[in-house]
XYZ file of C-alpha atoms in Angstrom:
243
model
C -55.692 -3.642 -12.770
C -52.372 -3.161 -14.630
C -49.547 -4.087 -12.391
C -46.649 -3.505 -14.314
C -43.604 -3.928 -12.493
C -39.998 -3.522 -13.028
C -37.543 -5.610 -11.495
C -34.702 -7.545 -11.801
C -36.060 -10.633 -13.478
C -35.748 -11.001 -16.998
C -39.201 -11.736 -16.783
C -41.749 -9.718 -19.041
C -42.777 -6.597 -16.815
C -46.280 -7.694 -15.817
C -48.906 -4.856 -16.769
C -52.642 -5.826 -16.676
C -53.052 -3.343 -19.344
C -50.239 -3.060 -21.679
C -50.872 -3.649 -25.239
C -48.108 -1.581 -27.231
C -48.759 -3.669 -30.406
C -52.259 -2.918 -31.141
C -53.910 -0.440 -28.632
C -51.402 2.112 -28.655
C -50.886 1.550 -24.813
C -47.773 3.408 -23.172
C -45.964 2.154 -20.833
C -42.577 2.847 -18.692
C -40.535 0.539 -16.253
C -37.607 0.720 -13.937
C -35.151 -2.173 -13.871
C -33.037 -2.700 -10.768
C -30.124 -5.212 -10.240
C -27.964 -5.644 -7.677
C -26.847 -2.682 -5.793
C -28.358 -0.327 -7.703
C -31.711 -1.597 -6.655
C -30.345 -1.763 -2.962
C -29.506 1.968 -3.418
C -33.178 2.343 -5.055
C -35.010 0.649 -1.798
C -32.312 3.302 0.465
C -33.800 6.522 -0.904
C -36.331 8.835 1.107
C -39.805 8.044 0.411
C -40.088 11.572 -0.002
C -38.084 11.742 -3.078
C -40.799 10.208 -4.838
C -43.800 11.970 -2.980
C -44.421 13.741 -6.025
C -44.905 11.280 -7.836
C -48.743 11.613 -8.055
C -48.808 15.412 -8.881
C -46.321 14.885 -11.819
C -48.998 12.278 -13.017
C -51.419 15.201 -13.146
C -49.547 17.795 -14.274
C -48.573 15.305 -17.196
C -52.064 14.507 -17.665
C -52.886 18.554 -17.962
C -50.572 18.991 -20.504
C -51.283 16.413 -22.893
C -55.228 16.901 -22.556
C -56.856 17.326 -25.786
C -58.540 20.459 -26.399
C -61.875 19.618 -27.724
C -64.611 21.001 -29.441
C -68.312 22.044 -28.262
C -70.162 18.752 -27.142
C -73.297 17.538 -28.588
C -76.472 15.450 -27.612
C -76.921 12.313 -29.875
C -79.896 14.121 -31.511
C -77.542 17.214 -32.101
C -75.151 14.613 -33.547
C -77.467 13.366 -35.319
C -78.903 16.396 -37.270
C -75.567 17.331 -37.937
C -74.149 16.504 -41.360
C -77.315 14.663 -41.867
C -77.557 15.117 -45.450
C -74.090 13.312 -45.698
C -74.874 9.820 -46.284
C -71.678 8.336 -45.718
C -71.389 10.001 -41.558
C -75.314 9.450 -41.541
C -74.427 5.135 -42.148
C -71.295 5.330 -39.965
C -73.280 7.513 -37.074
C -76.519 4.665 -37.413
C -73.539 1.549 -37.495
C -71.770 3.655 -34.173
C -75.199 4.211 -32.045
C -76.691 0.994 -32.979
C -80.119 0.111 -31.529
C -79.611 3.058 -29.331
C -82.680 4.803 -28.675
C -82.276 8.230 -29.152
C -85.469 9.616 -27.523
C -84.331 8.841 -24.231
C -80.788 9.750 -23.861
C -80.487 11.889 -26.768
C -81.168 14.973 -24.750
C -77.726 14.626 -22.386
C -74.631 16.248 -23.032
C -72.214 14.665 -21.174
C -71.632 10.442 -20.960
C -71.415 8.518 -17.919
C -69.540 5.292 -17.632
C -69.980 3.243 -15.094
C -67.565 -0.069 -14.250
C -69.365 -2.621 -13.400
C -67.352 -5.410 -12.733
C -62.958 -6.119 -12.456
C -61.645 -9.547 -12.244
C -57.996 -11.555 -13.202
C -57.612 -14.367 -15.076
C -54.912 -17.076 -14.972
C -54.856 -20.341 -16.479
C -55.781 -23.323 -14.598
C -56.986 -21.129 -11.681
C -60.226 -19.648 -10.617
C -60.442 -15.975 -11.333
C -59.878 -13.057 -8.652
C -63.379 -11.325 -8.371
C -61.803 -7.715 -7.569
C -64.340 -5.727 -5.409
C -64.709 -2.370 -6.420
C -65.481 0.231 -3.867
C -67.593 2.881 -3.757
C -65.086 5.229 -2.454
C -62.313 3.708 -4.746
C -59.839 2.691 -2.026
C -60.129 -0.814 -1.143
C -59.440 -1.608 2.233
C -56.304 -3.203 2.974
C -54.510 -5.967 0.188
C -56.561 -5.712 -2.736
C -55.204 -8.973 -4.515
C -51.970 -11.236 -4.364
C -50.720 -12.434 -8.112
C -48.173 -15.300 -7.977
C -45.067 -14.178 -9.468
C -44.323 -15.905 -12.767
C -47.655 -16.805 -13.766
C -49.635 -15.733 -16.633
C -52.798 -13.425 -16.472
C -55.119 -10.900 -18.309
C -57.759 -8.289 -16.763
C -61.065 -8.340 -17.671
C -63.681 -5.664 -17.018
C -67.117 -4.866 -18.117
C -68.700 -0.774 -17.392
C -71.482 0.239 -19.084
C -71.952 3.703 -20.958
C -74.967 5.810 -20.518
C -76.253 9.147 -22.370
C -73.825 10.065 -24.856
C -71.030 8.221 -26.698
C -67.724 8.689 -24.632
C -64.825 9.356 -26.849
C -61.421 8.420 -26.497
C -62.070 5.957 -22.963
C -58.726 5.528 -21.537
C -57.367 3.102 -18.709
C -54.080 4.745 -16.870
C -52.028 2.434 -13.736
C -49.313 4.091 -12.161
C -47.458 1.663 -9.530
C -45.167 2.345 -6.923
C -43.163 0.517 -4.588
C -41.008 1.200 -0.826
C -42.487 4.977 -1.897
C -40.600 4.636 -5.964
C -42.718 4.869 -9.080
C -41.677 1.644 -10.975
C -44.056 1.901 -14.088
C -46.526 3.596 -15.326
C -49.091 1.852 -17.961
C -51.952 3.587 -20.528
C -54.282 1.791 -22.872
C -56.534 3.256 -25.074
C -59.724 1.705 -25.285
C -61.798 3.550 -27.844
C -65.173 5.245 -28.401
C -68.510 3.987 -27.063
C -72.162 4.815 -27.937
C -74.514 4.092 -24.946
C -76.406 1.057 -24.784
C -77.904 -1.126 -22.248
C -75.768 -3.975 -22.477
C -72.366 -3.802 -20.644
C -69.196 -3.539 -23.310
C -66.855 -6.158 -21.909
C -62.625 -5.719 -22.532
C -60.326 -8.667 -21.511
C -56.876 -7.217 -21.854
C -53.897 -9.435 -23.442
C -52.101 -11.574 -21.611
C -49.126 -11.118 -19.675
C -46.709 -12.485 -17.512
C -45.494 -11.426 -13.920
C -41.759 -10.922 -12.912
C -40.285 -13.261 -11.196
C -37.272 -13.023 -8.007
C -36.109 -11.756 -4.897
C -36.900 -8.054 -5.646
C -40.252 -8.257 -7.476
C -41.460 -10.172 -4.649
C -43.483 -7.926 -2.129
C -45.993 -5.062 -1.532
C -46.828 -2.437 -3.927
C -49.047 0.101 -4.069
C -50.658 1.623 -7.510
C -53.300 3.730 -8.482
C -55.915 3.398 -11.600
C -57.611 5.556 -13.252
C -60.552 5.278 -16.411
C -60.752 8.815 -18.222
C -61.824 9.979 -21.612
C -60.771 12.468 -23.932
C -61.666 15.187 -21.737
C -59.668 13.999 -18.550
C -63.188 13.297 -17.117
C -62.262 10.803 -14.782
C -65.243 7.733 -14.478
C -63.040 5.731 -11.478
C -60.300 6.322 -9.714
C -58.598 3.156 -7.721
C -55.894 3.233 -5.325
C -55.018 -0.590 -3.653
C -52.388 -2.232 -3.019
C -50.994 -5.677 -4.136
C -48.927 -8.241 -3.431
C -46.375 -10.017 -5.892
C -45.453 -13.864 -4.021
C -44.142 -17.091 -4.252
C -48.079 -18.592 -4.879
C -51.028 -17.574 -5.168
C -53.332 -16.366 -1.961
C -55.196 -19.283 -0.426
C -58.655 -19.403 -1.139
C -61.489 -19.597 1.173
């Protein structure tokens, strides 16, 4: 999961998915020093509270308005005397086969699998719930250190267009960053698409240490949301001892 942080630390804010030189991803951070981030930590909780519907009402107003869905074979038909879209439609669906998912209209993606990376380090196998709230700390990262997320979902029944990854973090009740990374379009296959996002590094100090909480989201193009995660996470000295 992204974690971007802001803090004090001239540190690179960490974000699990921020990639603003190639993937177009978006992010915003909040950088606190001295007593302004005293002042910060002294506000109501309830100042930020709506934090999470200005997320969605954000969300509502930059959705894309589409137009009309179609099954694969519907895709297919289309423009089929165009040999150019009828090559780059055969190169997108690959060895899908058509005559058993070409009948859906709407894509499912399923994530299969979350984990961080860090050099020198086993990774963090990141169990994901069914209900999407993990119970309790979801993960520690050790501040300072380097990491990437990986994950691997697998799309079913129709290509998905415009698959999106969103983390929104807050922390003492303050949204401190909010990350989104466009992943692309995906034609259903059986074999799991895997994305390992670029590497990053986590802020470092007195004030990025601590609990945060943060909330992430995978949606496409039509704000169909596939899995929605809220956890929380630790930033410390080290790494969490492993069992």
């Amino acid at each position: 999961m992204s974690s971007a942080v802001g803090t004090v630390s001239n540190s690179k804010k960490m974000g699990l998915d921020e990639n603003n030189k190639d993937g177009g991803g978006e992010t915003s951070g909040v950088e606190e020093s001295g007593d302004e981030s005293e002042e910060c930590v002294k506000r109501s909780m309830s100042e930020s509270s709506y934090a999470t519907e200005e997320e969605d009402e954000d969300e509502e107003r930059n959705k894309i308005q589409l137009g009309p869905q179609y099954t694969l074979k519907e895709q297919l038909e289309k423009d089929k005397d165009d040999e150019s879209l009828r090559k780059w439609k055969e190169q997108l669906l690959g060895s899908v086969d058509v005559n058993n998912v070409g009948e859906t209209l709407e894509p499912e993606v399923k994530i299969l699998s979350l984990s961080i990376l860090s050099p020198n380090r086993p990774g963090i196998v990141l169990p994901i719930p069914e209900d999407g709230n993990p119970k309790g700390l979801w993960f520690t990262l050790k501040e300072g250190s380097q990491y990437n997320l990986r994950f691997s979902f697998q799309v079913s029944n129709n290509i998905v267009s415009g698959l999106k990854y969103t983390n929104t973090v807050w922390k003492t009740g303050l949204k401190v960053d909010r990350t989104k990374q466009m992943l692309g379009t995906f034609s259903p296959q059986l074999e799991p698409y895997t994305h390992v996002i670029p590497e990053e590094t986590t802020p470092s100090g007195f004030f990025a240490r601590g609990s945060y909480s943060a909330r992430t989201k995978f949606v496409d193009d039509d704000n169909k949301c596939y899995l929605e995660i809220n956890y929380t996470f630790d930033i410390q000295k080290d790494w969490a001892a492993t069992s």
